[in-house]
mmCIF file of C-alpha atoms in Angstrom:
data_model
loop_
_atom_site.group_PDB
_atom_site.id
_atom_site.type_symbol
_atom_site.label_atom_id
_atom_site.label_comp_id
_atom_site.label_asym_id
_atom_site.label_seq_id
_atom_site.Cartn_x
_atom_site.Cartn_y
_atom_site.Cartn_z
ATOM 1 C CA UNK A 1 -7.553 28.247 3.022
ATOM 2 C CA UNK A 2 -7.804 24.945 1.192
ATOM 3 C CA UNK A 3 -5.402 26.782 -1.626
ATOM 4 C CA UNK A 4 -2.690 27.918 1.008
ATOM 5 C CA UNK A 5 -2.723 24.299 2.474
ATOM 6 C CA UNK A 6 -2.376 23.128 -1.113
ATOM 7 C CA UNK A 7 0.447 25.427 -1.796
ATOM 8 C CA UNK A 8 2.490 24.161 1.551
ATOM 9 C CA UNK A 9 2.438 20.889 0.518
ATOM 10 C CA UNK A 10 3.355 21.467 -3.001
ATOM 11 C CA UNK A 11 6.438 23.337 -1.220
ATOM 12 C CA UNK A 12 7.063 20.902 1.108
ATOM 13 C CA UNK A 13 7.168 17.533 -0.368
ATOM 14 C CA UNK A 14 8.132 18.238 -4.090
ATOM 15 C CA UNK A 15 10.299 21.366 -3.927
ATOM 16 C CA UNK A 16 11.824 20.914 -0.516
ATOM 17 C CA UNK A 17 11.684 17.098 -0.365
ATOM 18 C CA UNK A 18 12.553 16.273 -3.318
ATOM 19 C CA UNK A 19 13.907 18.839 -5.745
ATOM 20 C CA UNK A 20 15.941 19.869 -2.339
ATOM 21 C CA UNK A 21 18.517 17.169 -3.349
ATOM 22 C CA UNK A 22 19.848 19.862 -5.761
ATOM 23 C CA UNK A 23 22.558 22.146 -4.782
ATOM 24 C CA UNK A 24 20.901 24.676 -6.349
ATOM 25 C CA UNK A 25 17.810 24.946 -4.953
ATOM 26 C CA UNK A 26 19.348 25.139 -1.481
ATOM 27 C CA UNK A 27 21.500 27.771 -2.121
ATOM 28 C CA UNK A 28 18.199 30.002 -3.321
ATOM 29 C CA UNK A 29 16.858 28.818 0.218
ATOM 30 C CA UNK A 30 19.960 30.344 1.547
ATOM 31 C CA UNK A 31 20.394 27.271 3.661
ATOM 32 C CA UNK A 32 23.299 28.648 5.548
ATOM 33 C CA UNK A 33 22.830 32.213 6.013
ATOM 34 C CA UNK A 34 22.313 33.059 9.910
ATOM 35 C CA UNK A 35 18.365 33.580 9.208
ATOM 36 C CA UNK A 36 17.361 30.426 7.874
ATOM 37 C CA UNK A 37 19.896 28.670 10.459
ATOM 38 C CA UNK A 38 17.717 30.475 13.148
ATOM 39 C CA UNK A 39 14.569 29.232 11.543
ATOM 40 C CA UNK A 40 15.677 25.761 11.134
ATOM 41 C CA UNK A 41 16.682 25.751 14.998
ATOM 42 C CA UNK A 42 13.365 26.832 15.747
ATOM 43 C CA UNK A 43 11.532 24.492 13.301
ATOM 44 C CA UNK A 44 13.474 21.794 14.727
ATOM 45 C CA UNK A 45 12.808 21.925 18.421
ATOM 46 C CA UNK A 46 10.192 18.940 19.500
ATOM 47 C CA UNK A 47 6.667 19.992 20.251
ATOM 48 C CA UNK A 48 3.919 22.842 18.702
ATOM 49 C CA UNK A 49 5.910 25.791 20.212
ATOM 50 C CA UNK A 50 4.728 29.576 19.348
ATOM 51 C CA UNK A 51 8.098 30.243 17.833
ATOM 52 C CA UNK A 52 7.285 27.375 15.106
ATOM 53 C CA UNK A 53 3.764 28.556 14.464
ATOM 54 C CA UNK A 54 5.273 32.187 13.663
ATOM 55 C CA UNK A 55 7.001 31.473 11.171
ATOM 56 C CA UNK A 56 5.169 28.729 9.594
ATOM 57 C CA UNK A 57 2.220 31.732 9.273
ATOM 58 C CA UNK A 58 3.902 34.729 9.485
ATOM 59 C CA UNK A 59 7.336 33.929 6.777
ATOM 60 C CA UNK A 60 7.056 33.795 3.596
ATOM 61 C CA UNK A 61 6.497 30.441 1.285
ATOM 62 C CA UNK A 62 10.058 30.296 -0.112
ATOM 63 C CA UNK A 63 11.982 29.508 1.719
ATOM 64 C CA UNK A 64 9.927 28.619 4.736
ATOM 65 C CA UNK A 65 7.978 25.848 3.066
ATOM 66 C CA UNK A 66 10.705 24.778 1.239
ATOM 67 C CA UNK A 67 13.136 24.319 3.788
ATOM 68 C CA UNK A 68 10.517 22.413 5.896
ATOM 69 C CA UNK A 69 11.087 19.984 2.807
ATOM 70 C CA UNK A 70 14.999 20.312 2.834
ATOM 71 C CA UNK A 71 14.799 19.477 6.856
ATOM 72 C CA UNK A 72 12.399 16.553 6.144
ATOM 73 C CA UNK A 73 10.172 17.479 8.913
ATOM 74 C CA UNK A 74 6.657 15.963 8.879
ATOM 75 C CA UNK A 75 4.223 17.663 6.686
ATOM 76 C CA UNK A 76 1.333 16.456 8.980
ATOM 77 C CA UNK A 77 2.553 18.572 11.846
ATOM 78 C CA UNK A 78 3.540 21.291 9.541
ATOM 79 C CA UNK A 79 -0.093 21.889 8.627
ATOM 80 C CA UNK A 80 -1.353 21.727 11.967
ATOM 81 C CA UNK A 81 1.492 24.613 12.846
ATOM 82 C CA UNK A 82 -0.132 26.064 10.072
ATOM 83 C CA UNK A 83 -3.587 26.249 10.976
ATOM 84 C CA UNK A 84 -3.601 29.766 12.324
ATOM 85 C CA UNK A 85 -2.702 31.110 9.212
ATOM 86 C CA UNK A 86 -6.696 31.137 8.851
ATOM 87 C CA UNK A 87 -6.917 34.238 10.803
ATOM 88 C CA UNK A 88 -4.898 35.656 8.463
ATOM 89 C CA UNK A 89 -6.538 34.421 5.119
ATOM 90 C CA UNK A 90 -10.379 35.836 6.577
ATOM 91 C CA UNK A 91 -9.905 39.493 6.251
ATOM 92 C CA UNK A 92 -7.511 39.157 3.201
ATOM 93 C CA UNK A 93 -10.428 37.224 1.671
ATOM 94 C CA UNK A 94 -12.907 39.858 2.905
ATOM 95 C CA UNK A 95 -10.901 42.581 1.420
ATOM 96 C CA UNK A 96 -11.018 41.484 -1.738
ATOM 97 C CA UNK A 97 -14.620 41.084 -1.238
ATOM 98 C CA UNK A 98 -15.101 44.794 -0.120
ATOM 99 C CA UNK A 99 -12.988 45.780 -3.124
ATOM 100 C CA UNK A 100 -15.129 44.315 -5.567
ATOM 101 C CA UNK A 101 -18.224 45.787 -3.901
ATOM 102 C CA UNK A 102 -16.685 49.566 -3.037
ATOM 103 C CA UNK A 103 -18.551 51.224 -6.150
ATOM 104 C CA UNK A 104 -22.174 50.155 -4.208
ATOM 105 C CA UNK A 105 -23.152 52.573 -1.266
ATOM 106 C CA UNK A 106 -22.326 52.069 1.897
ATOM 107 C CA UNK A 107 -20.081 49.314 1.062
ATOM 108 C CA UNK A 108 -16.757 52.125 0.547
ATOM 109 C CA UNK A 109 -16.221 53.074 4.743
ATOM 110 C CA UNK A 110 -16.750 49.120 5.017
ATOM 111 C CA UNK A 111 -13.833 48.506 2.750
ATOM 112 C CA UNK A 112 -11.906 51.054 4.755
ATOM 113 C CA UNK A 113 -12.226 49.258 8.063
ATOM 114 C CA UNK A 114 -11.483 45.830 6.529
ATOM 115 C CA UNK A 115 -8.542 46.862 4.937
ATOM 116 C CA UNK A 116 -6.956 48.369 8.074
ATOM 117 C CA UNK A 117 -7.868 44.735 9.810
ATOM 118 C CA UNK A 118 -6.193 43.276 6.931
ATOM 119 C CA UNK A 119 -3.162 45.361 7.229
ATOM 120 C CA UNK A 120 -2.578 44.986 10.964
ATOM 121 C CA UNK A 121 -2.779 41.012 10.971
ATOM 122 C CA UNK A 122 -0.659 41.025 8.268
ATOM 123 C CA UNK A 123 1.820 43.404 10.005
ATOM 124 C CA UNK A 124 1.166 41.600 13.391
ATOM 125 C CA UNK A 125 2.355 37.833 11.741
ATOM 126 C CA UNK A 126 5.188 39.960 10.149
ATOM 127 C CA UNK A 127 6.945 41.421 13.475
ATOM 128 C CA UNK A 128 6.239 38.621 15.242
ATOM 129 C CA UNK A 129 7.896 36.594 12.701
ATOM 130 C CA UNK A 130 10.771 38.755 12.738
ATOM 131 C CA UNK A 131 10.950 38.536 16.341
ATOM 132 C CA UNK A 132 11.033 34.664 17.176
ATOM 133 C CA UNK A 133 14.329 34.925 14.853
ATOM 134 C CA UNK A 134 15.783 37.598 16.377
ATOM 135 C CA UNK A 135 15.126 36.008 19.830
ATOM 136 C CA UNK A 136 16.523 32.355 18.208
ATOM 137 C CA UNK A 137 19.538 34.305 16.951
ATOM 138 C CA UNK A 138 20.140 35.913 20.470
ATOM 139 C CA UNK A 139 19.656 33.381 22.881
ATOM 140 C CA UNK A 140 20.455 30.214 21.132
ATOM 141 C CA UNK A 141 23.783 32.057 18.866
ATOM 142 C CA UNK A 142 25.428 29.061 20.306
ATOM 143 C CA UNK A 143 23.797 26.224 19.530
ATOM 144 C CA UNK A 144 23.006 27.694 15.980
ATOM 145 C CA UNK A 145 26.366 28.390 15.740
ATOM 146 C CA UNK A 146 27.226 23.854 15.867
ATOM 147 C CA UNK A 147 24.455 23.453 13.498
ATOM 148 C CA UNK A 148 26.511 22.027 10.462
ATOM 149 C CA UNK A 149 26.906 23.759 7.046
ATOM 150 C CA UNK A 150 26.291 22.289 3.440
ATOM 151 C CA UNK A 151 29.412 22.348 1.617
ATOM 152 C CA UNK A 152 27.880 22.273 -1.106
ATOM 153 C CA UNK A 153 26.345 25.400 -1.117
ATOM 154 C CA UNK A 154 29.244 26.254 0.314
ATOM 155 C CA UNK A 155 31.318 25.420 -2.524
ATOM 156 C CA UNK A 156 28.429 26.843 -5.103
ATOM 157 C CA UNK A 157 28.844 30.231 -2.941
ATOM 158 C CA UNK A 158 32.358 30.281 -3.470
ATOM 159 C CA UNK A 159 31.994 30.037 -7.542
ATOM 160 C CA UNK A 160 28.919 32.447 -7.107
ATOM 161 C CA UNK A 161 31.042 34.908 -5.509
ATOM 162 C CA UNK A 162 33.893 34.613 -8.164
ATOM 163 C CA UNK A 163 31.203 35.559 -10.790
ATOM 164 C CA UNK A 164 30.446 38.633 -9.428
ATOM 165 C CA UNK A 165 33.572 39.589 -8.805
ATOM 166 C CA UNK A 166 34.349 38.856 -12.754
ATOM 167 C CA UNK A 167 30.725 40.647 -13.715
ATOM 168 C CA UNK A 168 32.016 44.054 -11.816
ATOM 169 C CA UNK A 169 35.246 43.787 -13.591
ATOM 170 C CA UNK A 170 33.395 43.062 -17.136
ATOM 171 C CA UNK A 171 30.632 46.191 -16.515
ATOM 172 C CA UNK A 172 33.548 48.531 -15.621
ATOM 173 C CA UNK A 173 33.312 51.405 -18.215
ATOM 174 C CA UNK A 174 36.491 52.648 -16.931
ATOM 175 C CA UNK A 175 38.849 49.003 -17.601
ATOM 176 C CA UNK A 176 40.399 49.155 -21.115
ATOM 177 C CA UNK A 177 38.709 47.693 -23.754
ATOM 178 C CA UNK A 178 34.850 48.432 -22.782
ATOM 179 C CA UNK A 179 33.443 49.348 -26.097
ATOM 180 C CA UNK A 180 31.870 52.599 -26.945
ATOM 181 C CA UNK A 181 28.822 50.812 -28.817
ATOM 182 C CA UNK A 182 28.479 49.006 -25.220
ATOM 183 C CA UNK A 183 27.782 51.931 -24.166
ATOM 184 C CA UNK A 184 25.473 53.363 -26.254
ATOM 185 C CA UNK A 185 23.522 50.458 -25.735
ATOM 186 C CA UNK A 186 23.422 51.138 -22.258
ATOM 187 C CA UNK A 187 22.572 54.804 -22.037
ATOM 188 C CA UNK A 188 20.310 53.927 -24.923
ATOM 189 C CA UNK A 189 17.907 52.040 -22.782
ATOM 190 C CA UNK A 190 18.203 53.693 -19.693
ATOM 191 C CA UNK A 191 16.809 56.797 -21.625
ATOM 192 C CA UNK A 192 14.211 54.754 -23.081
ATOM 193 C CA UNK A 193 13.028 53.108 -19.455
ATOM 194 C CA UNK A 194 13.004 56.956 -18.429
ATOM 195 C CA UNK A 195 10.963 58.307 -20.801
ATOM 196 C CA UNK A 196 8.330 55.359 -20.797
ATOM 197 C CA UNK A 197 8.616 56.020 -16.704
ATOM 198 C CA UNK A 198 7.558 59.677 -17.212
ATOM 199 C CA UNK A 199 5.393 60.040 -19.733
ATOM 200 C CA UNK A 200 2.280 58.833 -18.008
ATOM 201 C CA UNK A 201 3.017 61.369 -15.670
ATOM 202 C CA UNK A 202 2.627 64.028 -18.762
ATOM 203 C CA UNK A 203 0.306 62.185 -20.885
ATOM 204 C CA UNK A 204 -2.719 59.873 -19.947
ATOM 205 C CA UNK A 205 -1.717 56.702 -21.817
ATOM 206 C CA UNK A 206 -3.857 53.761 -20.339
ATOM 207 C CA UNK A 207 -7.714 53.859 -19.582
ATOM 208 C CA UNK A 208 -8.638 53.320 -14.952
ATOM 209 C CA UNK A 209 -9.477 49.771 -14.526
ATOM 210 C CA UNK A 210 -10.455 48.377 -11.411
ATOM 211 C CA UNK A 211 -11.501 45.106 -10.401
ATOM 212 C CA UNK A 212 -14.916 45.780 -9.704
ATOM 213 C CA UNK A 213 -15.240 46.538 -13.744
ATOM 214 C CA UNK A 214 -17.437 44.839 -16.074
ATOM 215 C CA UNK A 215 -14.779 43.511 -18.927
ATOM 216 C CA UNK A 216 -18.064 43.107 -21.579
ATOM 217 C CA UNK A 217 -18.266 46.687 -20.349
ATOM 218 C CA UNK A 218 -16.165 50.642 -21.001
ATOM 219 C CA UNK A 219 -13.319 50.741 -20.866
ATOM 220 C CA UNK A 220 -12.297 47.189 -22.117
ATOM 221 C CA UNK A 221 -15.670 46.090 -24.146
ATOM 222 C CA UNK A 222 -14.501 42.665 -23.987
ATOM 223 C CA UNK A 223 -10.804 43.599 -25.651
ATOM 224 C CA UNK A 224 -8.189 43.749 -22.951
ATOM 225 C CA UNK A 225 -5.803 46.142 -25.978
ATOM 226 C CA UNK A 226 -8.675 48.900 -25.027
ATOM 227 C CA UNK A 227 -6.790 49.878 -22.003
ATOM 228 C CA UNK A 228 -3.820 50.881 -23.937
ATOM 229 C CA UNK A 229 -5.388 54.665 -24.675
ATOM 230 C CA UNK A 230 -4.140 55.960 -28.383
ATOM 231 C CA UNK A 231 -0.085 56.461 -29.665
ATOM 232 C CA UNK A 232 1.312 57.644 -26.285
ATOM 233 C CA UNK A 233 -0.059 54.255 -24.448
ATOM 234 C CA UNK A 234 1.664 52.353 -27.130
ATOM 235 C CA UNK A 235 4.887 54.985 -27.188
ATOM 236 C CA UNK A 236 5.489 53.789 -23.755
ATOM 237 C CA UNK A 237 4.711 50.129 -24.344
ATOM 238 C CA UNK A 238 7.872 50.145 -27.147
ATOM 239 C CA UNK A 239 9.793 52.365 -24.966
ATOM 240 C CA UNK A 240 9.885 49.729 -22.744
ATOM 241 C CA UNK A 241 10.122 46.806 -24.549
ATOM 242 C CA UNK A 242 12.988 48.298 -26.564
ATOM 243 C CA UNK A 243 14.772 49.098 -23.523
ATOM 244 C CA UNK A 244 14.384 45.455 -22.302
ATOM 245 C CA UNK A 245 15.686 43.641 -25.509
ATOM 246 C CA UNK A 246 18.285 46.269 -25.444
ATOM 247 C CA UNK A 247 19.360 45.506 -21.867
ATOM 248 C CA UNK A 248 19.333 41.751 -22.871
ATOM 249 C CA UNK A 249 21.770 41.985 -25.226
ATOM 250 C CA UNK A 250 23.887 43.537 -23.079
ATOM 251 C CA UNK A 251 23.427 41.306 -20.292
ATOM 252 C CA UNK A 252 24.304 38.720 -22.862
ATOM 253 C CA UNK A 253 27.423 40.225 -24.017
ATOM 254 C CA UNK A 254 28.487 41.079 -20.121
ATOM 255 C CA UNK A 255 28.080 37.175 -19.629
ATOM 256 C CA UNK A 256 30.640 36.504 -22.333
ATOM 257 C CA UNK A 257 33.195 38.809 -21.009
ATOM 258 C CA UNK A 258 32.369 37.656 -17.335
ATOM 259 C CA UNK A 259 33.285 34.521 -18.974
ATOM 260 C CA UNK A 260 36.545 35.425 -20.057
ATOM 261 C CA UNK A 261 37.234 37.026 -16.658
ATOM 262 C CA UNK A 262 36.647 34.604 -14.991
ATOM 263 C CA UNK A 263 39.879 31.941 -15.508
ATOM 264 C CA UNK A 264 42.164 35.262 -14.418
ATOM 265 C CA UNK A 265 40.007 35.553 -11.343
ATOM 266 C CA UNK A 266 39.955 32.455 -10.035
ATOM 267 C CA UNK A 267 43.642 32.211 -10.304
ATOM 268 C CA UNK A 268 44.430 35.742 -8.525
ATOM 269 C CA UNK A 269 41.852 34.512 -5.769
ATOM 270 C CA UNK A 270 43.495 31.325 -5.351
ATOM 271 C CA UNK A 271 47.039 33.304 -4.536
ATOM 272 C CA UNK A 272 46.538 33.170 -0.867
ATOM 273 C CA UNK A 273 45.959 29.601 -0.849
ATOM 274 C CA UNK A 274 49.104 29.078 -2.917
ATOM 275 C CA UNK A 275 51.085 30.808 -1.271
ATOM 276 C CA UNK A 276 49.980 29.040 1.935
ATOM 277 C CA UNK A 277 50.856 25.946 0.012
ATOM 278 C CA UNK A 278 54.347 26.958 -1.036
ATOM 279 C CA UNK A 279 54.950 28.241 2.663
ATOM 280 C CA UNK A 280 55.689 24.534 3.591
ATOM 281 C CA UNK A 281 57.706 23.470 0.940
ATOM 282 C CA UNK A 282 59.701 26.973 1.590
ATOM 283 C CA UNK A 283 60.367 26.015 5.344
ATOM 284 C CA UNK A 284 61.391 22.891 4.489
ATOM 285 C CA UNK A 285 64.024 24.513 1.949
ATOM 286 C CA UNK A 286 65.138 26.744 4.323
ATOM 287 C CA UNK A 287 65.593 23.660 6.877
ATOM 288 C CA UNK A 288 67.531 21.796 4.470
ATOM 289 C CA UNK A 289 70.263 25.014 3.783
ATOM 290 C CA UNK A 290 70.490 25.651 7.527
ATOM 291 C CA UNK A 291 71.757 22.019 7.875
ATOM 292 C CA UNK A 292 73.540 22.110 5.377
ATOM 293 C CA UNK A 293 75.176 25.335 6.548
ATOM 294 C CA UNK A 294 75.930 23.932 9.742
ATOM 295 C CA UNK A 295 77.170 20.713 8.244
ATOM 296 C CA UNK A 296 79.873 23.063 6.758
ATOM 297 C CA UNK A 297 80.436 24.457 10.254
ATOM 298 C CA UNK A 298 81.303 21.010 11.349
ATOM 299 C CA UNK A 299 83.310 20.156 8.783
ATOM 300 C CA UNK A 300 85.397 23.162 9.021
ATOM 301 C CA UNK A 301 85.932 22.798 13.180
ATOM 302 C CA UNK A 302 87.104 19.146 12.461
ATOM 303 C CA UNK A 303 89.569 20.185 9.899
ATOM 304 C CA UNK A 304 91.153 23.204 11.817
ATOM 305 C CA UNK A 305 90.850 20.499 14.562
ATOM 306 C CA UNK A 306 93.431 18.127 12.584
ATOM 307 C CA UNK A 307 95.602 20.452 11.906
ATOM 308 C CA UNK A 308 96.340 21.020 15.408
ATOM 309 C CA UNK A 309 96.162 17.283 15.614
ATOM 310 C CA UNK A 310 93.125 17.072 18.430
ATOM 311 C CA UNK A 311 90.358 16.760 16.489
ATOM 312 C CA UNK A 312 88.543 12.997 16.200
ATOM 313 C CA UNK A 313 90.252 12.227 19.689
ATOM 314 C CA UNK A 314 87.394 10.944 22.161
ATOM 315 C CA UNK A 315 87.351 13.176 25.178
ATOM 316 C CA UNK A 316 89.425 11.102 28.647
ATOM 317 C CA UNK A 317 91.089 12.356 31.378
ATOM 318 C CA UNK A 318 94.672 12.553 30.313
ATOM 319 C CA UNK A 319 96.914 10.817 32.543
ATOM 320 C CA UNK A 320 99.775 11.950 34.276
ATOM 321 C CA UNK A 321 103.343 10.866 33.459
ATOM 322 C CA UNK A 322 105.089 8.916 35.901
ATOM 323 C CA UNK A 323 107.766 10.938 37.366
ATOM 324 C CA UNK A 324 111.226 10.017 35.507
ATOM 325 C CA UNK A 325 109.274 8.344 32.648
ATOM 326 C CA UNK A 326 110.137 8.830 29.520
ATOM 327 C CA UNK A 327 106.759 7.232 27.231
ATOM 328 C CA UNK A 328 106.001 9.944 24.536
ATOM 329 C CA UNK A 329 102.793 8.831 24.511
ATOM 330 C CA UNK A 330 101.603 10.038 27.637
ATOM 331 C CA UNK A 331 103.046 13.347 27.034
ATOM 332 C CA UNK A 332 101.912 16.607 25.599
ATOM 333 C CA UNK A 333 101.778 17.104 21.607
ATOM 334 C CA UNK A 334 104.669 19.441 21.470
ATOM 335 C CA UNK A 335 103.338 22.663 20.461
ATOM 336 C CA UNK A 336 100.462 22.065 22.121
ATOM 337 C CA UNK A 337 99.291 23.082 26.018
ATOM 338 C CA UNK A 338 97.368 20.606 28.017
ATOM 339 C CA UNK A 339 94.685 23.389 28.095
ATOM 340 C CA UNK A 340 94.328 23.208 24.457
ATOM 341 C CA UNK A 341 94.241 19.998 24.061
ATOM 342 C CA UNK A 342 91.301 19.870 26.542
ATOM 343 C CA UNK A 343 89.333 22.517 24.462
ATOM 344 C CA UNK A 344 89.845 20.494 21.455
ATOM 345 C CA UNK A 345 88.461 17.349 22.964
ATOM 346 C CA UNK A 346 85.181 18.970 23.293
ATOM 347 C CA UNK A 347 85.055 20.658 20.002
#
């Protein structure tokens, strides 16, 4: 008990609390994904509530610990949430116990029943774990919803998510230019990981060791290399560390083309965000030619208005010529009806 209390504030108060001021570490949290914004509305409501102590003792240490820290919630009331974890840590404890004990008689049906104790309050904390953030999700999808996101993580998402993009396009074997000793490499280790997978299944290759064991006594005699049992326990041993420096160096080399990838991708996943940058700057432009084309309109009117000589004359009743008179000016452009000379006035 005293280690798990140990461990949560190890979690809490330097990983969380302080090394939680890195971007990094709060994106392994998954800070914004819906589950841990479920658990941190449930951590956060006031009081010693049921749905805190569940997941303080039923989720796991990372992130739940950890993002205790990130929250900067008190680790005094985070340990007394955590107190029931005890009932938890007994018949894990007396497991092990039983274990170490099960090649005495009468100590192998009490193993039995301890470990199915052991597995249901572990599987009890589980669902009921599962189910306060299920029920937080459900009834609360609201106010989790206005919690507020870190844009940082955001941001480091974003960048995350335009790696793997360029890490699909670099492991391709169909894209052009994927070498051939690329893949021999590949197929090279995955035969290797096979056969060190299914030779055991042939061939015994490692001596039964259990913890209840003597290691001054057979199998190990104090040497831990006795368990590896003659050449095919030591054919399976390079099988697989073959295979893993082999699939390291191709990890390596898939990191350098991801790298060159990656300066195309970023600019084919910014198109949609230029183009929605160049759609303003193209209504504008289109603005500006629709003015101008009806500035051309205008023009046009007014000239064909001059030539019939109306055009640029303010619109007024015209008045009527005294009968007998003479005055030009009072009379009718010649050429020109009274009707049309109306018309023109409100061109």
């Amino acid at each position: 008990c005293a280690l798990k209390f140990v461990a949560i504030i190890i979690q809490q108060e330097v990983i969380g609390r302080r090394l939680g001021e890195r971007v990094t570490i709060r994106a392994a949290c998954q800070i914004n994904s819906t589950f841990i914004r479920a658990a941190r509305f449930v951590l956060t409501q006031p009081g010693c509530t049921f749905g805190k102590m569940m997941i303080l003792c039923g989720g796991p240490d990372w992130p739940t610990s950890v993002l205790t820290g990130i929250l900067r919630l008190s680790c005094v009331k985070m340990l007394i949430g955590s107190l029931p974890v005890v009932l938890i840590i007994i018949p894990s404890t007396a497991l092990g116990a039983c274990l170490a004990m099960s090649n005495r008689q009468g100590w192998e049906i009490v193993s039995k029943l301890v470990t199915l104790v052991a597995g249901g309050s572990q599987l009890g904390v589980s669902v009921g774990f599962a189910a306060v953030i299920e029920r937080a999700a459900s009834m609360h999808a609201n106010a989790i919803a206005s919690l507020p996101y870190d844009d940082e993580v955001l941001a480091l998402e974003s960048q995350q998510r335009s790696r793997e993009r360029a890490w699909r396009t670099a492991s391709d074997w169909n894209r052009d230019g994927y070498p051939r000793s690329a893949r021999v490499v590949l197929t090279t280790a995955a035969l290797l990981g096979v056969t060190g997978c299914h030779l055991p299944l042939f061939v015994r290759c490692f001596e039964r060791v259990t913890v209840a064991d003597s290691f001054t006594g057979p199998p190990l005699h104090g040497n831990p290399l006795n368990v590896v049992r003659g050449v095919q326990g030591w054919t399976v041993i390079c099988c697989f560390a073959l295979a893993s420096a082999l699939l390291y160096g191709h990890r390596k080399w898939l990191n350098e083309q991801a790298s060159l990838i990656l300066p195309i991708d970023d600019v084919a996943g910014n198109a949609p965000e230029m183009q929605e940058q160049a759609l303003p700057a193209q209504g504008a432009a289109e603005e500006d030619a629709k003015d101008v084309a009806e500035e051309r309109v205008v023009e046009e009117d007014v000239a064909e208005g001059l030539v019939h000589g109306v055009a640029g004359i303010p619109e007024r009743p015209m008045p009527t010529a005294a009968a007998g008179s003479s005055n030009s000016y009072y009379a009718p452009n010649p050429g020109v009806s009274t009707h049309t000379a109306a018309e023109g006035g409100r061109l």
